[in-house]
Amino acid sequence: MSETKTAAIIGGGVIGGGWAARFLLNGWDVIVSDPDPEVERKVGEVLANARRSLPALSDVSVPKEGRLSYAASLAEAVADADWIQESAPERLDIKHVIFAEIQKHCRHDALIGSSTSGFKPSELQQGAARPEQIFVAHPFNPVYLLPVIELVGVEATLLRAHDVLDGIGMKPLIVRKEIDAHIADRFLEAVWREALWLVKDGIATTQEIDDVIRYGFGMRWAQMGLFETYRIAGGEAGMRHFIAQFGPCLSWPWTKLMDVPELTDELTDMIADQSDAQSGMHSIRELERIRDDNLVAMMRALKGRNWGAGQLLNAQDARIKPPLPTDIDQPLETLKRVIPIDWMDYNGHMNESRYGQVFSDAGDVVMGMVGADQEYISGGLSYFTVSNEIGYLSETHLGDVIHVRTQVLEARGKKLRLYHEMIRTADDELLATCNQLLLHVSLETRRTCEPEGEVLARITALGEAQSKLPKPSSMRDKG
């Protein structure tokens, strides 16, 4: 079993707290140094958020959490540390004092990273006892979730840092040349400046600018970045065609940022060649499908949070949602939908857990029919599923249009038993069945209770009407 590593976090603000959480939740011991009397509370609050979110990214058991402590002095914090992360205020004079104190007391083989968003390593290293030991390790907030780290400094040191960060689930990016503000913040600064001009000139509000990003190109960037996105925009002719088509607009007076590099043949070739190396293994059609699948998965995840583009999709679903079934003397058509990409598994068909989702949604329609809707649930009463007996009869694939036919087998007192058949609409093939038992419960006591009022009357009428129907053929086939 490997020896536990120790990270010293110098500065316990938002970024320092994020670093502490990232190391701690990946099994490192962490010792924090910060003179702020509120540091334990502040780091504790960041850590509480991290404990809630970071482990949720994993589908396997996560490392045992390391030990968190607070040092009485900077010297105590760094004495035995393998990694030291400085996250002090962005003042070079303060950082120089801190680095001098760190190097006086730390091991010579310790890695000393700085969270600086703007200073170059050569500036940080001025007057240092061992300049090569100090490097830029610039993260993004929240550090415990966003993986990319910009590394700038001496190559040998950065290679060691790269391996450490890779080991705690991050995406270290070694920057080839030191430059003010590194890579990401230079890019973001350009966008930020343009946004300030748009607000100042009365062109757009802050919300309108944010909406353009989160409902549009922000989602494209999140899964493909800038150049791969523009490669697709160039069509089958690729990046060279995109530059030829859209390059001239760089000279148009659209932006306040007018210092634009000349698109020489040399620069065009450089960009196109790098784009080919990055994405040339995929055709444009393949890239489009990858993009579309990623966007669908991301937007569907946002639906579950009812946020951003997901909120928009939920509102549209509410608008186009079909009415509840009204003919209770016939089998009920409770659901019709398309099977999405995020329901697929490694075998190339729908994961078995998603059948439960389909039948749960079908059951919700029956609940809606009898009045056990959101208003009823808000009043403290609902139905809980206590049993699903699912039969998997045939494969379900991406893009299949399916519908669910439901019969009520029992609707008496607390019990509601439903039988669902999931059918591929194109060929009427029966894909799966589900015998579902729901019990009526009080959300206050979390125990079963009798339905009340209109819900009791409706469910009784539904049960009586459905009891006159013959058993579904798939039930009869089972004997």
PDB file of N, CA and C in Angstrom, residues 222-280:
ATOM      1  N   ALA A 222     -18.012  23.614 -24.317  1.00  0.00           N
ATOM      2  CA  ALA A 222     -17.848  22.697 -23.191  1.00  0.00           C
ATOM      3  C   ALA A 222     -17.453  21.303 -23.635  1.00  0.00           C
ATOM      4  N   GLN A 223     -17.849  20.898 -24.839  1.00  0.00           N
ATOM      5  CA  GLN A 223     -17.540  19.535 -25.252  1.00  0.00           C
ATOM      6  C   GLN A 223     -16.615  19.445 -26.462  1.00  0.00           C
ATOM      7  N   MET A 224     -16.315  20.554 -27.114  1.00  0.00           N
ATOM      8  CA  MET A 224     -15.407  20.496 -28.258  1.00  0.00           C
ATOM      9  C   MET A 224     -14.404  21.627 -28.309  1.00  0.00           C
ATOM     10  N   GLY A 225     -14.551  22.628 -27.467  1.00  0.00           N
ATOM     11  CA  GLY A 225     -13.617  23.735 -27.527  1.00  0.00           C
ATOM     12  C   GLY A 225     -13.863  24.633 -28.723  1.00  0.00           C
ATOM     13  N   LEU A 226     -12.884  25.450 -29.044  1.00  0.00           N
ATOM     14  CA  LEU A 226     -13.030  26.475 -30.085  1.00  0.00           C
ATOM     15  C   LEU A 226     -12.685  25.954 -31.474  1.00  0.00           C
ATOM     16  N   PHE A 227     -11.482  25.389 -31.618  1.00  0.00           N
ATOM     17  CA  PHE A 227     -11.008  25.028 -32.951  1.00  0.00           C
ATOM     18  C   PHE A 227     -11.761  23.840 -33.541  1.00  0.00           C
ATOM     19  N   GLU A 228     -12.077  22.852 -32.720  1.00  0.00           N
ATOM     20  CA  GLU A 228     -12.824  21.712 -33.256  1.00  0.00           C
ATOM     21  C   GLU A 228     -14.230  22.130 -33.664  1.00  0.00           C
ATOM     22  N   THR A 229     -14.824  23.074 -32.900  1.00  0.00           N
ATOM     23  CA  THR A 229     -16.131  23.611 -33.271  1.00  0.00           C
ATOM     24  C   THR A 229     -16.058  24.310 -34.627  1.00  0.00           C
ATOM     25  N   TYR A 230     -15.014  25.110 -34.823  1.00  0.00           N
ATOM     26  CA  TYR A 230     -14.883  25.831 -36.095  1.00  0.00           C
ATOM     27  C   TYR A 230     -14.493  24.897 -37.244  1.00  0.00           C
ATOM     28  N   ARG A 231     -13.829  23.812 -36.930  1.00  0.00           N
ATOM     29  CA  ARG A 231     -13.527  22.830 -37.971  1.00  0.00           C
ATOM     30  C   ARG A 231     -14.834  22.314 -38.591  1.00  0.00           C
ATOM     31  N   ILE A 232     -15.812  22.022 -37.736  1.00  0.00           N
ATOM     32  CA  ILE A 232     -17.109  21.568 -38.243  1.00  0.00           C
ATOM     33  C   ILE A 232     -17.771  22.657 -39.070  1.00  0.00           C
ATOM     34  N   ALA A 233     -17.634  23.913 -38.622  1.00  0.00           N
ATOM     35  CA  ALA A 233     -18.242  25.025 -39.358  1.00  0.00           C
ATOM     36  C   ALA A 233     -17.674  25.148 -40.761  1.00  0.00           C
ATOM     37  N   GLY A 234     -16.457  24.639 -40.958  1.00  0.00           N
ATOM     38  CA  GLY A 234     -15.856  24.679 -42.282  1.00  0.00           C
ATOM     39  C   GLY A 234     -16.385  23.629 -43.230  1.00  0.00           C
ATOM     40  N   GLY A 235     -17.226  22.733 -42.714  1.00  0.00           N
ATOM     41  CA  GLY A 235     -17.800  21.700 -43.572  1.00  0.00           C
ATOM     42  C   GLY A 235     -16.769  20.674 -44.005  1.00  0.00           C
ATOM     43  N   GLU A 236     -17.049  19.981 -45.079  1.00  0.00           N
ATOM     44  CA  GLU A 236     -16.182  18.893 -45.518  1.00  0.00           C
ATOM     45  C   GLU A 236     -14.794  19.379 -45.915  1.00  0.00           C
ATOM     46  N   ALA A 237     -14.668  20.653 -46.249  1.00  0.00           N
ATOM     47  CA  ALA A 237     -13.354  21.195 -46.620  1.00  0.00           C
ATOM     48  C   ALA A 237     -12.498  21.509 -45.401  1.00  0.00           C
ATOM     49  N   GLY A 238     -13.100  21.454 -44.189  1.00  0.00           N
ATOM     50  CA  GLY A 238     -12.330  21.541 -42.959  1.00  0.00           C
ATOM     51  C   GLY A 238     -11.890  22.948 -42.571  1.00  0.00           C
ATOM     52  N   MET A 239     -10.804  22.990 -41.795  1.00  0.00           N
ATOM     53  CA  MET A 239     -10.357  24.233 -41.171  1.00  0.00           C
ATOM     54  C   MET A 239      -9.880  25.267 -42.187  1.00  0.00           C
ATOM     55  N   ARG A 240      -9.189  24.840 -43.229  1.00  0.00           N
ATOM     56  CA  ARG A 240      -8.705  25.807 -44.225  1.00  0.00           C
ATOM     57  C   ARG A 240      -9.868  26.555 -44.866  1.00  0.00           C
ATOM     58  N   HIS A 241     -10.944  25.838 -45.124  1.00  0.00           N
ATOM     59  CA  HIS A 241     -12.108  26.475 -45.731  1.00  0.00           C
ATOM     60  C   HIS A 241     -12.745  27.459 -44.744  1.00  0.00           C
ATOM     61  N   PHE A 242     -12.795  27.070 -43.459  1.00  0.00           N
ATOM     62  CA  PHE A 242     -13.367  27.973 -42.464  1.00  0.00           C
ATOM     63  C   PHE A 242     -12.579  29.277 -42.414  1.00  0.00           C
ATOM     64  N   ILE A 243     -11.246  29.176 -42.396  1.00  0.00           N
ATOM     65  CA  ILE A 243     -10.414  30.380 -42.323  1.00  0.00           C
ATOM     66  C   ILE A 243     -10.596  31.236 -43.577  1.00  0.00           C
ATOM     67  N   ALA A 244     -10.654  30.559 -44.727  1.00  0.00           N
ATOM     68  CA  ALA A 244     -10.839  31.313 -45.975  1.00  0.00           C
ATOM     69  C   ALA A 244     -12.185  32.023 -46.004  1.00  0.00           C
ATOM     70  N   GLN A 245     -13.203  31.378 -45.442  1.00  0.00           N
ATOM     71  CA  GLN A 245     -14.552  31.938 -45.487  1.00  0.00           C
ATOM     72  C   GLN A 245     -14.768  33.045 -44.461  1.00  0.00           C
ATOM     73  N   PHE A 246     -14.254  32.815 -43.226  1.00  0.00           N
ATOM     74  CA  PHE A 246     -14.559  33.738 -42.139  1.00  0.00           C
ATOM     75  C   PHE A 246     -13.373  34.603 -41.724  1.00  0.00           C
ATOM     76  N   GLY A 247     -12.177  34.287 -42.223  1.00  0.00           N
ATOM     77  CA  GLY A 247     -11.003  35.080 -41.875  1.00  0.00           C
ATOM     78  C   GLY A 247     -11.138  36.557 -42.189  1.00  0.00           C
ATOM     79  N   PRO A 248     -11.680  36.925 -43.364  1.00  0.00           N
ATOM     80  CA  PRO A 248     -11.787  38.351 -43.694  1.00  0.00           C
ATOM     81  C   PRO A 248     -12.588  39.173 -42.694  1.00  0.00           C
ATOM     82  N   CYS A 249     -13.523  38.524 -41.958  1.00  0.00           N
ATOM     83  CA  CYS A 249     -14.351  39.303 -41.018  1.00  0.00           C
ATOM     84  C   CYS A 249     -13.529  39.827 -39.850  1.00  0.00           C
ATOM     85  N   LEU A 250     -12.326  39.286 -39.646  1.00  0.00           N
ATOM     86  CA  LEU A 250     -11.484  39.776 -38.556  1.00  0.00           C
ATOM     87  C   LEU A 250     -11.065  41.228 -38.782  1.00  0.00           C
ATOM     88  N   SER A 251     -11.128  41.685 -40.011  1.00  0.00           N
ATOM     89  CA  SER A 251     -10.747  43.067 -40.297  1.00  0.00           C
ATOM     90  C   SER A 251     -11.948  44.013 -40.253  1.00  0.00           C
ATOM     91  N   TRP A 252     -13.133  43.434 -40.063  1.00  0.00           N
ATOM     92  CA  TRP A 252     -14.326  44.277 -39.988  1.00  0.00           C
ATOM     93  C   TRP A 252     -14.444  44.896 -38.598  1.00  0.00           C
ATOM     94  N   PRO A 253     -15.061  46.052 -38.477  1.00  0.00           N
ATOM     95  CA  PRO A 253     -15.100  46.769 -37.191  1.00  0.00           C
ATOM     96  C   PRO A 253     -16.205  46.262 -36.271  1.00  0.00           C
ATOM     97  N   TRP A 254     -16.233  44.946 -36.030  1.00  0.00           N
ATOM     98  CA  TRP A 254     -17.246  44.393 -35.138  1.00  0.00           C
ATOM     99  C   TRP A 254     -16.858  44.551 -33.678  1.00  0.00           C
ATOM    100  N   THR A 255     -15.606  44.419 -33.388  1.00  0.00           N
ATOM    101  CA  THR A 255     -15.160  44.298 -32.016  1.00  0.00           C
ATOM    102  C   THR A 255     -14.311  45.481 -31.596  1.00  0.00           C
ATOM    103  N   LYS A 256     -14.243  45.732 -30.315  1.00  0.00           N
ATOM    104  CA  LYS A 256     -13.370  46.763 -29.775  1.00  0.00           C
ATOM    105  C   LYS A 256     -11.927  46.278 -29.708  1.00  0.00           C
ATOM    106  N   LEU A 257     -11.728  44.981 -29.891  1.00  0.00           N
ATOM    107  CA  LEU A 257     -10.380  44.398 -29.804  1.00  0.00           C
ATOM    108  C   LEU A 257      -9.835  44.277 -31.221  1.00  0.00           C
ATOM    109  N   MET A 258      -9.114  45.288 -31.656  1.00  0.00           N
ATOM    110  CA  MET A 258      -8.757  45.402 -33.071  1.00  0.00           C
ATOM    111  C   MET A 258      -7.353  44.915 -33.416  1.00  0.00           C
ATOM    112  N   ASP A 259      -6.584  44.532 -32.419  1.00  0.00           N
ATOM    113  CA  ASP A 259      -5.231  44.066 -32.703  1.00  0.00           C
ATOM    114  C   ASP A 259      -5.295  42.586 -33.059  1.00  0.00           C
ATOM    115  N   VAL A 260      -5.432  42.300 -34.360  1.00  0.00           N
ATOM    116  CA  VAL A 260      -5.657  40.929 -34.835  1.00  0.00           C
ATOM    117  C   VAL A 260      -4.453  40.477 -35.652  1.00  0.00           C
ATOM    118  N   PRO A 261      -3.955  39.234 -35.426  1.00  0.00           N
ATOM    119  CA  PRO A 261      -2.825  38.759 -36.238  1.00  0.00           C
ATOM    120  C   PRO A 261      -3.232  38.596 -37.698  1.00  0.00           C
ATOM    121  N   GLU A 262      -2.307  38.871 -38.593  1.00  0.00           N
ATOM    122  CA  GLU A 262      -2.570  38.706 -40.025  1.00  0.00           C
ATOM    123  C   GLU A 262      -2.659  37.221 -40.351  1.00  0.00           C
ATOM    124  N   LEU A 263      -3.709  36.871 -41.089  1.00  0.00           N
ATOM    125  CA  LEU A 263      -3.888  35.468 -41.455  1.00  0.00           C
ATOM    126  C   LEU A 263      -3.034  35.140 -42.682  1.00  0.00           C
ATOM    127  N   THR A 264      -1.746  35.008 -42.465  1.00  0.00           N
ATOM    128  CA  THR A 264      -0.820  34.658 -43.537  1.00  0.00           C
ATOM    129  C   THR A 264      -0.999  33.185 -43.907  1.00  0.00           C
ATOM    130  N   ASP A 265      -0.435  32.803 -45.046  1.00  0.00           N
ATOM    131  CA  ASP A 265      -0.477  31.394 -45.442  1.00  0.00           C
ATOM    132  C   ASP A 265       0.183  30.522 -44.381  1.00  0.00           C
ATOM    133  N   GLU A 266       1.258  31.054 -43.786  1.00  0.00           N
ATOM    134  CA  GLU A 266       1.970  30.283 -42.771  1.00  0.00           C
ATOM    135  C   GLU A 266       1.087  30.016 -41.550  1.00  0.00           C
ATOM    136  N   LEU A 267       0.373  31.057 -41.081  1.00  0.00           N
ATOM    137  CA  LEU A 267      -0.498  30.878 -39.922  1.00  0.00           C
ATOM    138  C   LEU A 267      -1.673  29.967 -40.274  1.00  0.00           C
ATOM    139  N   THR A 268      -2.225  30.152 -41.449  1.00  0.00           N
ATOM    140  CA  THR A 268      -3.328  29.293 -41.884  1.00  0.00           C
ATOM    141  C   THR A 268      -2.900  27.834 -41.925  1.00  0.00           C
ATOM    142  N   ASP A 269      -1.728  27.582 -42.493  1.00  0.00           N
ATOM    143  CA  ASP A 269      -1.222  26.208 -42.554  1.00  0.00           C
ATOM    144  C   ASP A 269      -0.989  25.643 -41.157  1.00  0.00           C
ATOM    145  N   MET A 270      -0.458  26.465 -40.267  1.00  0.00           N
ATOM    146  CA  MET A 270      -0.188  26.005 -38.903  1.00  0.00           C
ATOM    147  C   MET A 270      -1.484  25.581 -38.214  1.00  0.00           C
ATOM    148  N   ILE A 271      -2.503  26.435 -38.326  1.00  0.00           N
ATOM    149  CA  ILE A 271      -3.785  26.134 -37.687  1.00  0.00           C
ATOM    150  C   ILE A 271      -4.426  24.902 -38.319  1.00  0.00           C
ATOM    151  N   ALA A 272      -4.420  24.847 -39.645  1.00  0.00           N
ATOM    152  CA  ALA A 272      -5.055  23.719 -40.333  1.00  0.00           C
ATOM    153  C   ALA A 272      -4.345  22.404 -40.024  1.00  0.00           C
ATOM    154  N   ASP A 273      -3.021  22.429 -39.999  1.00  0.00           N
ATOM    155  CA  ASP A 273      -2.262  21.202 -39.702  1.00  0.00           C
ATOM    156  C   ASP A 273      -2.520  20.735 -38.270  1.00  0.00           C
ATOM    157  N   GLN A 274      -2.534  21.678 -37.342  1.00  0.00           N
ATOM    158  CA  GLN A 274      -2.808  21.301 -35.956  1.00  0.00           C
ATOM    159  C   GLN A 274      -4.237  20.767 -35.813  1.00  0.00           C
ATOM    160  N   SER A 275      -5.176  21.362 -36.532  1.00  0.00           N
ATOM    161  CA  SER A 275      -6.558  20.897 -36.491  1.00  0.00           C
ATOM    162  C   SER A 275      -6.671  19.494 -37.074  1.00  0.00           C
ATOM    163  N   ASP A 276      -5.917  19.241 -38.148  1.00  0.00           N
ATOM    164  CA  ASP A 276      -5.923  17.888 -38.735  1.00  0.00           C
ATOM    165  C   ASP A 276      -5.404  16.864 -37.729  1.00  0.00           C
ATOM    166  N   ALA A 277      -4.335  17.225 -37.027  1.00  0.00           N
ATOM    167  CA  ALA A 277      -3.767  16.308 -36.030  1.00  0.00           C
ATOM    168  C   ALA A 277      -4.738  16.087 -34.875  1.00  0.00           C
ATOM    169  N   GLN A 278      -5.477  17.132 -34.524  1.00  0.00           N
ATOM    170  CA  GLN A 278      -6.413  17.052 -33.414  1.00  0.00           C
ATOM    171  C   GLN A 278      -7.656  16.238 -33.768  1.00  0.00           C
ATOM    172  N   SER A 279      -8.200  16.440 -34.957  1.00  0.00           N
ATOM    173  CA  SER A 279      -9.535  15.916 -35.269  1.00  0.00           C
ATOM    174  C   SER A 279      -9.626  15.175 -36.593  1.00  0.00           C
ATOM    175  N   GLY A 280      -8.521  15.075 -37.309  1.00  0.00           N
ATOM    176  CA  GLY A 280      -8.575  14.517 -38.659  1.00  0.00           C
ATOM    177  C   GLY A 280      -8.947  13.057 -38.737  1.00  0.00           C
TER     178      GLY A 280
END
